[in-house]
mmCIF file of C-alpha atoms and ligand atoms in Angstrom:
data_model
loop_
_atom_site.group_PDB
_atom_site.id
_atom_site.type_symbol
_atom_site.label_atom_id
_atom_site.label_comp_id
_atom_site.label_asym_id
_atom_site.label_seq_id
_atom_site.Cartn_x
_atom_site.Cartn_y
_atom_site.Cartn_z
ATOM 1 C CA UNK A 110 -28.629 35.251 49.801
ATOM 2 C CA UNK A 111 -27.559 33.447 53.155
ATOM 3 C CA UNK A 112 -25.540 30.785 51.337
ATOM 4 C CA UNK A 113 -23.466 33.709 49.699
ATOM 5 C CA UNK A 114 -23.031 35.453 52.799
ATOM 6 C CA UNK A 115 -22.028 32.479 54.441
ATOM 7 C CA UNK A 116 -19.774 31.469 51.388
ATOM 8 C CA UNK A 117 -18.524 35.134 51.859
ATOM 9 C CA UNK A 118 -18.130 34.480 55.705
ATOM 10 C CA UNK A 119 -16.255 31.002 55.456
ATOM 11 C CA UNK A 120 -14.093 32.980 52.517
ATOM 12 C CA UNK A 121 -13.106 35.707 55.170
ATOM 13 C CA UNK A 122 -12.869 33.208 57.816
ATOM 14 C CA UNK A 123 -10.761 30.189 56.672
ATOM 15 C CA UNK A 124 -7.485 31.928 55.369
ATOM 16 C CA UNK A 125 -7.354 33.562 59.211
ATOM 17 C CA UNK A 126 -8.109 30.586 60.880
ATOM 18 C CA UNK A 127 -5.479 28.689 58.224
ATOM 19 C CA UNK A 128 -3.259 31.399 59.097
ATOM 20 C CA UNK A 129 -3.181 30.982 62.787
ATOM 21 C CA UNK A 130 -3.097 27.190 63.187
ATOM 22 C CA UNK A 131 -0.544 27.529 60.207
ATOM 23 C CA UNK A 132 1.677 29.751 63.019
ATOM 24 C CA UNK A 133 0.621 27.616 66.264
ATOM 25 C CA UNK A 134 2.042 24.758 64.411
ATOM 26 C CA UNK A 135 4.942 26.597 63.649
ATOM 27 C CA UNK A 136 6.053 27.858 66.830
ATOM 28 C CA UNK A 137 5.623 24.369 68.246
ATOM 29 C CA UNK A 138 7.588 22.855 65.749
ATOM 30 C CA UNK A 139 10.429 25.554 66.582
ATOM 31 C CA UNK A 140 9.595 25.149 70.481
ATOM 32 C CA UNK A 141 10.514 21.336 70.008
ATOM 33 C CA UNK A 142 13.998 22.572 68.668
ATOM 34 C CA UNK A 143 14.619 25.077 71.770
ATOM 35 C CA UNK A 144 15.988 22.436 74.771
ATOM 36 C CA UNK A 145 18.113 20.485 72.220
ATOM 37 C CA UNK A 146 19.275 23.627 70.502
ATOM 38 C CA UNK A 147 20.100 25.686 73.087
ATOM 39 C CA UNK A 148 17.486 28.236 73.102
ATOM 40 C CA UNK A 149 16.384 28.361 76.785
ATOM 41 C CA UNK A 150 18.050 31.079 79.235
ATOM 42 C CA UNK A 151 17.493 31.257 82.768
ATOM 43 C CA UNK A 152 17.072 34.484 84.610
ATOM 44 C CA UNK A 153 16.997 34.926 88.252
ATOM 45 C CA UNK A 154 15.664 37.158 90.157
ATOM 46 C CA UNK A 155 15.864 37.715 93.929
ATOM 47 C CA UNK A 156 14.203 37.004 97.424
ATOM 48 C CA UNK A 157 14.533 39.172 100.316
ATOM 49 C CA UNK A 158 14.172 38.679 103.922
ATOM 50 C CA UNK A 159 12.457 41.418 106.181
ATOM 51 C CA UNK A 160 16.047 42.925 106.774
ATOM 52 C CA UNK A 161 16.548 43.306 102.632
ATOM 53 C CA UNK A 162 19.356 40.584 102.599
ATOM 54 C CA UNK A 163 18.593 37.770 99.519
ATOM 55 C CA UNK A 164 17.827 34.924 100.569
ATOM 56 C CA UNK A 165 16.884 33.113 97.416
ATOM 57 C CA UNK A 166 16.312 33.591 93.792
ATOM 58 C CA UNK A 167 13.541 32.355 91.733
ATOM 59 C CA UNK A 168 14.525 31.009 88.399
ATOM 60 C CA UNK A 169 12.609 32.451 85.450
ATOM 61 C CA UNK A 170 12.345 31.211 81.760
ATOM 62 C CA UNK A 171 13.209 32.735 78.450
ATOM 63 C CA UNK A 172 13.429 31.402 75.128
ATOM 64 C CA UNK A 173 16.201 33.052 72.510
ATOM 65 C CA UNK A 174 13.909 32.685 69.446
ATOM 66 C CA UNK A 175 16.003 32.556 66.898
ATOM 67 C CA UNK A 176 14.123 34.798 64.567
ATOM 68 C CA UNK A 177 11.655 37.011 67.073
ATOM 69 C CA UNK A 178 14.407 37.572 69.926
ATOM 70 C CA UNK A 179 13.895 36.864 74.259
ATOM 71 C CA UNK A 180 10.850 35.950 74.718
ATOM 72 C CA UNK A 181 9.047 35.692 78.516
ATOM 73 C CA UNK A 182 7.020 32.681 79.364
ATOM 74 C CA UNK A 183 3.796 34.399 78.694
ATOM 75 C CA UNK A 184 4.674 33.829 74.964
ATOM 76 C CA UNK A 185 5.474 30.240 74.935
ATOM 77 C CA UNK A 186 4.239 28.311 78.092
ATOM 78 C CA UNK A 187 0.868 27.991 77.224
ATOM 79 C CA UNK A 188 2.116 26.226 73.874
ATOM 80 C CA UNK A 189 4.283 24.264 75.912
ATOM 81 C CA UNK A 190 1.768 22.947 78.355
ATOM 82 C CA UNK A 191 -0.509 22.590 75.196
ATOM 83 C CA UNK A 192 2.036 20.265 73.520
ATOM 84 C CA UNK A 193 3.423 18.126 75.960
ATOM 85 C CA UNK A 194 6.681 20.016 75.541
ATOM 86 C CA UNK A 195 6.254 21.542 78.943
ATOM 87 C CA UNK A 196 7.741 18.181 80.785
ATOM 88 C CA UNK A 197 10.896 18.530 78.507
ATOM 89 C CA UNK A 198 11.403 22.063 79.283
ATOM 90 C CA UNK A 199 10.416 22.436 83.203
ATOM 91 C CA UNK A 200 12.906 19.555 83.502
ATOM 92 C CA UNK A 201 15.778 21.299 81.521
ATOM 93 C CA UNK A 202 14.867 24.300 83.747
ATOM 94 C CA UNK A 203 15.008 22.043 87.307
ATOM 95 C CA UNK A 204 18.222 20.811 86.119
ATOM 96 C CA UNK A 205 19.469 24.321 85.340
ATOM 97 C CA UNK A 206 18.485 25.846 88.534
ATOM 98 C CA UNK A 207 20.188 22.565 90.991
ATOM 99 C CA UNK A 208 23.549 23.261 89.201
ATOM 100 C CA UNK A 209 23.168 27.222 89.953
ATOM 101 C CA UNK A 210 22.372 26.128 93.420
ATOM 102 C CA UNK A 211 25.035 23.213 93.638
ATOM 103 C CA UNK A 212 27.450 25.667 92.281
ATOM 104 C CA UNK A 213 26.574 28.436 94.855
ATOM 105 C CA UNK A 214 27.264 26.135 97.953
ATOM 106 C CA UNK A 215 30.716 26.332 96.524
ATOM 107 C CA UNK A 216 30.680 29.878 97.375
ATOM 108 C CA UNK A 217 30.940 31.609 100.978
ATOM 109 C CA UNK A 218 29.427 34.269 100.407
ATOM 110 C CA UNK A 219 26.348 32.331 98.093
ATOM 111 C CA UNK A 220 26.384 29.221 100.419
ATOM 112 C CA UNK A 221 23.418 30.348 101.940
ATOM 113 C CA UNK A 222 20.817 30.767 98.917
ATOM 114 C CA UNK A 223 17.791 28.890 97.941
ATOM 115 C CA UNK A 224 16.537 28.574 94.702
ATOM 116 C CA UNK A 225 12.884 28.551 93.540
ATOM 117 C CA UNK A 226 11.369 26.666 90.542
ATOM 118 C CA UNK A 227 7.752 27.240 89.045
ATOM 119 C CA UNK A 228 6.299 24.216 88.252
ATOM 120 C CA UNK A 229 3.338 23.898 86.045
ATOM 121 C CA UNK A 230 0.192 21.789 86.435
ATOM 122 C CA UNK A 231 1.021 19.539 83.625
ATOM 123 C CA UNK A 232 4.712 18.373 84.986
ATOM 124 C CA UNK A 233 2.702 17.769 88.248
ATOM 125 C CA UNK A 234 0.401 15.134 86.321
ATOM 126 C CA UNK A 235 3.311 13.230 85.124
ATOM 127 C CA UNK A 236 3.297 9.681 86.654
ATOM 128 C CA UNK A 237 7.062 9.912 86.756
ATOM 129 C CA UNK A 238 7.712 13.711 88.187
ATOM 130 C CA UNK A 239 8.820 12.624 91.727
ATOM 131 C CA UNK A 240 10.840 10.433 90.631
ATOM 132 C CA UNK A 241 12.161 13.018 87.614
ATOM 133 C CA UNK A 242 12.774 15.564 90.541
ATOM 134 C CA UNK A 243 14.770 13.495 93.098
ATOM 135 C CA UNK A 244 16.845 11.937 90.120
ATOM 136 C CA UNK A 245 18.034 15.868 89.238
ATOM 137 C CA UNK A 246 18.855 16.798 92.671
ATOM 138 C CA UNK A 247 20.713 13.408 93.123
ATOM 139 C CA UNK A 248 22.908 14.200 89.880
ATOM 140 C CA UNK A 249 23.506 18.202 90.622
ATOM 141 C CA UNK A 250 24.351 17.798 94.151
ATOM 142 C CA UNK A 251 22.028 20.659 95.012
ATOM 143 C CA UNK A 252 20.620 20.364 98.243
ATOM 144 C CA UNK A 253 16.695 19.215 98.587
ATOM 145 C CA UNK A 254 16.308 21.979 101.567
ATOM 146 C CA UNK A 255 17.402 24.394 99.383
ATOM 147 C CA UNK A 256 14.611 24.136 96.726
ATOM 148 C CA UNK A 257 11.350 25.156 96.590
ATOM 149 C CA UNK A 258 9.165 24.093 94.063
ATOM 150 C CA UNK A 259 6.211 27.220 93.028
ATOM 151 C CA UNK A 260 3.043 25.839 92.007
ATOM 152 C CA UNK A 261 -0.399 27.655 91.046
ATOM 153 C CA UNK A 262 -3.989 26.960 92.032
ATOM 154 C CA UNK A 263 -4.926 25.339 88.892
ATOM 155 C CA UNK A 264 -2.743 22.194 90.506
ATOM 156 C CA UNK A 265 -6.253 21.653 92.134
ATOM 157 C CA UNK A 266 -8.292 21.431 88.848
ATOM 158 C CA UNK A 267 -7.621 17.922 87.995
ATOM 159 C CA UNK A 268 -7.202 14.410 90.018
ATOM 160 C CA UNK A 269 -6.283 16.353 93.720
ATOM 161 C CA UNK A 270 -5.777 13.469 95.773
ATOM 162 C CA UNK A 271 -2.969 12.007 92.902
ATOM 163 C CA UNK A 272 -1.571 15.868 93.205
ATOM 164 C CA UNK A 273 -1.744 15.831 97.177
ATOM 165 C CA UNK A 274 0.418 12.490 96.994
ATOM 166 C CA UNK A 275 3.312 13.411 94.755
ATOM 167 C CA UNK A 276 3.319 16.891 96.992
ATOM 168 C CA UNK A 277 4.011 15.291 100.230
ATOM 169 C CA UNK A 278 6.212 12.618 98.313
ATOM 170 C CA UNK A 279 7.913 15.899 97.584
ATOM 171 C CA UNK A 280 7.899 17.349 101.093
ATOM 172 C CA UNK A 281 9.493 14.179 102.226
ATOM 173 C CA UNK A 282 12.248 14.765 100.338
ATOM 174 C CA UNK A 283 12.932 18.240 102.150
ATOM 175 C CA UNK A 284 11.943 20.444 98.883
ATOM 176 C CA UNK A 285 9.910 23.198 99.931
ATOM 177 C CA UNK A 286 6.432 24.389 98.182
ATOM 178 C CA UNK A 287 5.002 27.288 97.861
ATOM 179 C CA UNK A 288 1.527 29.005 96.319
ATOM 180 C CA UNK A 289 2.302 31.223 93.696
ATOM 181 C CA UNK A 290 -0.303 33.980 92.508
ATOM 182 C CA UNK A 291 -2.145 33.384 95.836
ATOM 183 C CA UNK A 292 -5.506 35.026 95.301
ATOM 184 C CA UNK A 293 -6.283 34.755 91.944
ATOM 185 C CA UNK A 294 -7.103 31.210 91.192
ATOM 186 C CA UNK A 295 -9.893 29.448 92.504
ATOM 187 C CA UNK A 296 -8.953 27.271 95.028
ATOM 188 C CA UNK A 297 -11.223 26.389 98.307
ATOM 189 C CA UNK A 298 -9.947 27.013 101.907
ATOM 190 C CA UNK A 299 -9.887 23.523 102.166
ATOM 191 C CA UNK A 300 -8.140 22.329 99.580
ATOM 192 C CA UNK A 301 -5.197 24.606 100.796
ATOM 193 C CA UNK A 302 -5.414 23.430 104.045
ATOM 194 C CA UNK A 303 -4.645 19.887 102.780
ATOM 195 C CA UNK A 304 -1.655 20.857 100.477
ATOM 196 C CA UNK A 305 1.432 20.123 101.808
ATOM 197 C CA UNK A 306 2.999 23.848 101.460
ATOM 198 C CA UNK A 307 5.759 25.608 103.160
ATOM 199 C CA UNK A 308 4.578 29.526 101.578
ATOM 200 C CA UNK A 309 1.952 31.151 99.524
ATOM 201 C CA UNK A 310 3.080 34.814 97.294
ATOM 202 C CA UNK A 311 0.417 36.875 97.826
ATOM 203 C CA UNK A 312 -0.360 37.715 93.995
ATOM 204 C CA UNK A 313 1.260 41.031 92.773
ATOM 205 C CA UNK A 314 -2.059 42.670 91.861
ATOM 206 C CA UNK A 315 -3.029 42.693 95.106
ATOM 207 C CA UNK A 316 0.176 44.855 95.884
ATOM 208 C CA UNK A 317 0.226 47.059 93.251
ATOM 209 C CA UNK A 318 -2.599 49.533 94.516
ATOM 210 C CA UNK A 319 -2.025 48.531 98.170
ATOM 211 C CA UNK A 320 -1.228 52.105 98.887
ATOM 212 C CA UNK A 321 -4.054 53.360 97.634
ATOM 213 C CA UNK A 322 -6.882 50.666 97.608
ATOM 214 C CA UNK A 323 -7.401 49.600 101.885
ATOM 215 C CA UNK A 324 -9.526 46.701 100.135
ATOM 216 C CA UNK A 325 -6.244 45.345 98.249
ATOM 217 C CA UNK A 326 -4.407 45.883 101.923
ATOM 218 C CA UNK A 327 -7.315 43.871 103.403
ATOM 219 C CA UNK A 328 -6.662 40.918 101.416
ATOM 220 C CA UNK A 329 -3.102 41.351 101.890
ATOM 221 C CA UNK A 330 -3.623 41.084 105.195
ATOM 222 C CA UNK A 331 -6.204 38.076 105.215
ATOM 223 C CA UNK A 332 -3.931 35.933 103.253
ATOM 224 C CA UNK A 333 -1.161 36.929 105.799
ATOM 225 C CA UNK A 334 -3.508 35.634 108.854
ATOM 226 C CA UNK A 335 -4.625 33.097 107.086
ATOM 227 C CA UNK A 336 -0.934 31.934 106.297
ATOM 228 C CA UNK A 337 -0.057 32.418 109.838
ATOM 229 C CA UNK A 338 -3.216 30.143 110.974
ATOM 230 C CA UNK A 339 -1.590 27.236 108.227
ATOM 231 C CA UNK A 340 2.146 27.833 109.325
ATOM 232 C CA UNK A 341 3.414 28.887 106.234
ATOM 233 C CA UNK A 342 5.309 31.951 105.256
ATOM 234 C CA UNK A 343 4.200 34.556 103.180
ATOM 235 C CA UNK A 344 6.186 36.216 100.167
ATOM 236 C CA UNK A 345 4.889 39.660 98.646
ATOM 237 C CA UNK A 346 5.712 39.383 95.210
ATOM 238 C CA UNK A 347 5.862 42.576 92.473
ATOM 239 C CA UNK A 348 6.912 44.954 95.108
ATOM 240 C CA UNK A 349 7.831 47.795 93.195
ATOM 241 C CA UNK A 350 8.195 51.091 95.815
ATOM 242 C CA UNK A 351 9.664 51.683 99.360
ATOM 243 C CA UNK A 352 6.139 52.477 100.505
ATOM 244 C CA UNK A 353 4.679 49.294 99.020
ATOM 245 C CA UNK A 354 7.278 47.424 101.021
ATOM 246 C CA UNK A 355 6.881 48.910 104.351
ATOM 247 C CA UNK A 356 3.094 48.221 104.354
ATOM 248 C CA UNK A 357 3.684 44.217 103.221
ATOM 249 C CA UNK A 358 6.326 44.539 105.750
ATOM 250 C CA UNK A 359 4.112 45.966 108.082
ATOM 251 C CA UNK A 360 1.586 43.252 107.446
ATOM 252 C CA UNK A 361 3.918 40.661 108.446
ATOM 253 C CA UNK A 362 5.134 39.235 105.271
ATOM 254 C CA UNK A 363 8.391 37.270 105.431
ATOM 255 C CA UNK A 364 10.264 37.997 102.353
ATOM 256 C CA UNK A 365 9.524 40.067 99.105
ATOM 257 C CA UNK A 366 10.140 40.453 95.523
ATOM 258 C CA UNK A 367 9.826 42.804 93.284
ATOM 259 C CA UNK A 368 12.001 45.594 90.964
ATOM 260 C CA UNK A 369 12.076 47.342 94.128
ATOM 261 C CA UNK A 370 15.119 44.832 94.972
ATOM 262 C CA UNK A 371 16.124 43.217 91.446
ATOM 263 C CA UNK A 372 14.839 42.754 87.825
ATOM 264 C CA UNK A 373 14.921 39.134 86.686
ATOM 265 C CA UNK A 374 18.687 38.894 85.211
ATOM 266 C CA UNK A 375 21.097 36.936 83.733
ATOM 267 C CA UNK A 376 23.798 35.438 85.827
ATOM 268 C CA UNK A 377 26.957 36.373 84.289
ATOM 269 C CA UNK A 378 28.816 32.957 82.500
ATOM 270 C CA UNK A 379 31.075 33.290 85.663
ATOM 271 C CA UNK A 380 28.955 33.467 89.170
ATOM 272 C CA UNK A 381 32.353 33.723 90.900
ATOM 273 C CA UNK A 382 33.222 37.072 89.729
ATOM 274 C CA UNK A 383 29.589 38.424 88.514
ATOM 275 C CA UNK A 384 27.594 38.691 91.425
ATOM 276 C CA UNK A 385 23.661 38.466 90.982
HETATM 277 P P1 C2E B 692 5.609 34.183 88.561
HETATM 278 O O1 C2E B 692 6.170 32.882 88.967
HETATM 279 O O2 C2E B 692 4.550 34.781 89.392
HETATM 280 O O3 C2E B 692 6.871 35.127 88.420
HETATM 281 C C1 C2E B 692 6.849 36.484 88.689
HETATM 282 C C2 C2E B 692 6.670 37.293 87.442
HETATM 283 O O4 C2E B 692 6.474 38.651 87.800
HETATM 284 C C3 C2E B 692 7.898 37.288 86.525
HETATM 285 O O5 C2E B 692 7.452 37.455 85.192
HETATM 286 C C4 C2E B 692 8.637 38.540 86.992
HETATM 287 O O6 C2E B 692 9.470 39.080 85.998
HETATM 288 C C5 C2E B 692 7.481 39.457 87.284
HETATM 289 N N1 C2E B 692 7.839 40.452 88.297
HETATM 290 C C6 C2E B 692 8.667 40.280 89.346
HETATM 291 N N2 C2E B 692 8.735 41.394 90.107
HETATM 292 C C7 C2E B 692 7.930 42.309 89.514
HETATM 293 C C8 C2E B 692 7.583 43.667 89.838
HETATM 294 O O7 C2E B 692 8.027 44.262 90.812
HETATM 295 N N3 C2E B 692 6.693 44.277 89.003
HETATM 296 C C9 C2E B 692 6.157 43.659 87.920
HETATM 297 N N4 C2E B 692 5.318 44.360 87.161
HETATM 298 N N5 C2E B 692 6.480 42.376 87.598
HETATM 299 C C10 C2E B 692 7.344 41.706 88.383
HETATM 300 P P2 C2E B 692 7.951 36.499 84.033
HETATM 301 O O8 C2E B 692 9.413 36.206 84.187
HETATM 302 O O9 C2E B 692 7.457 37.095 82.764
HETATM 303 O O10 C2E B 692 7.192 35.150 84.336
HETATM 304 C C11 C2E B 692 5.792 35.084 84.222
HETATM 305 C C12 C2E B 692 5.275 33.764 84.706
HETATM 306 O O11 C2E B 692 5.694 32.707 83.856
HETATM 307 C C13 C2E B 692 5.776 33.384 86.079
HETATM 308 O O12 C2E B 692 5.028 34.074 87.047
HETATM 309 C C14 C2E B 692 5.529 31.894 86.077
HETATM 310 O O13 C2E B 692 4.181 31.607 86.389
HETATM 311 C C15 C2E B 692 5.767 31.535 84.631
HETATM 312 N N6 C2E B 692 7.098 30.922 84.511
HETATM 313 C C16 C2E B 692 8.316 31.500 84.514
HETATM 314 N N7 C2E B 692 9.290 30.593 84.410
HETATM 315 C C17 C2E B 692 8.681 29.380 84.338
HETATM 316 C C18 C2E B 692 9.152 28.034 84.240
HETATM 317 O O14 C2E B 692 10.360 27.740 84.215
HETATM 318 N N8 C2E B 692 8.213 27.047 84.191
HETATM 319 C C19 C2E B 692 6.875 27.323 84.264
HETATM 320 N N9 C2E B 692 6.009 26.317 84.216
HETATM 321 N N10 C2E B 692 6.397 28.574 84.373
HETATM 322 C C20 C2E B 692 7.287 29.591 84.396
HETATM 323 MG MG1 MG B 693 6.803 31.998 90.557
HETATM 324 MG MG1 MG B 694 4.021 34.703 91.284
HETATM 325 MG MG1 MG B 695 2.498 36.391 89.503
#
């Protein structure tokens, strides 16, 4: 009786299981093909200042999947970070992002941007990603000041001191770094305190209610204090309404993002004549 229902069970089971590695391996086989085939898009969307003038744009990821369309990082990231591809394509996207910003120094009324970068955990553990970083800058031109590099809390989960190094190796250099997601991971005081960062982004579900839920402004305004305490600057990110900006702004935040000033886009093929 329990050998057939587990004969049933394993029946039921397998072909699902099959099926799912079977499309894992799939997708990372077609993931492989995406930097040499010309699959990966950036989009940028951007920064303000506490006047509404952009200052910067971050640069997001999309993959044209040849068969399931644009597809956000939510959808192939993980996979990425899972298969080593991740150093392959957050290097492709660094190099991407310094030619946009070389490119933009070429223009007076652009000369002034920055450009942001997220950076996963994984890159960060690379023995040679310091190295990998200043060697793109060096070839685009783009100036080191004019980068920031956004990293998570889960930098903190493995080998911190190694992390801490390459960070200030970083700093060094003149990139800047910022927190991204503040809020949500779960990172000690401490540990922040000893990261070499220029900003944190107060995580956007801690504005998305912040009209309504004085607990979310609370927090808001912690991190903002606490920020302040550190010497680092404070981005709202995901701000979506007027009234959700004049409270951040109210707060004390230095520059926001959100749909409230630009979607994530496409730069047109020419940046001279199709303005982000
Ligand atoms: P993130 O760095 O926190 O980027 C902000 C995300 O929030 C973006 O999603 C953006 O489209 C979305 N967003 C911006 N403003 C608003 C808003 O007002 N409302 C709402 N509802 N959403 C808003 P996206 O592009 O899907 O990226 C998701 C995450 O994927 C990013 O979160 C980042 O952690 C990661 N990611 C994106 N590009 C890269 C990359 O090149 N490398 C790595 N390692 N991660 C990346
Ligand atoms: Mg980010
Ligand atoms: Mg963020
Ligand atoms: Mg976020």
């Amino acid at each position: 009786e329990a050998k057939s229902a587990g004969r049933d069970t394993l029946r039921l089971y397998t072909p699902a299981l099959e099926e799912r590695l079977a499309e894992r391996i799939a997708c990372g086989l077609a993931l492989r093909r995406a930097v040499p085939d010309g699959q990966l898009r950036l989009h940028y969307q951007p920064l303000v200042d506490r006047d509404g003038r952009c200052m910067a744009h971050e640069a997001l990821v999309r993959w044209q999947h040849p068969a399931r369309g644009l597809l956000g990082p939510a959808e192939f990231i993980g996979l990425a970070e899972a298969t080593g591809l991740i150093d392959e394509i957050g290097l492709w996207v660094l190099e991407q992002a310094c030619s946009q910003l070389a490119a933009w120094r070429a223009l007076p009324d652009r000369a002034h941007l920055s450009v942001s970068v997220n950076v996963s955990a994984v890159q960060l553990r690379h023995p040679e990603i310091v190295e990998r970083i200043a060697s793109v800058l060096r070839r685009s031109g783009a100036p080191a000041n004019r980068l920031t590099l956004e990293l998570t809390e889960s930098v903190l989960q493995h080998d911190v001191d190694d992390v801490i190094r390459k960070l200030q190796a970083l700093r060094r250099m003149g990139i800047g770094l910022a927190l991204d997601d503040f809020g949500t991971g779960y990172s000690s005081l401490s540990y922040l305190q000893r990261l070499p960062l220029s900003a944190v982004k107060i995580d956007r579900s801690f504005i998305r209610d912040i009209d309504a839920d004085g607990r979310d402004e609370a927090i808001a305004r912690t991190i903002v204090q606490l920020a302040s305490t550190l010497g680092l600057r404070v981005v709202a990110e995901g701000v979506e309404t007027r009234s959700q900006f004049e409270r951040v702004s109210a707060l004390g935040c230095d520059a926001f993002q959100g749909y409230l000033f630009g979607r994530p886009q496409a730069l047109g093929e020419n940046v001279l004549s199709d303005p982000p």
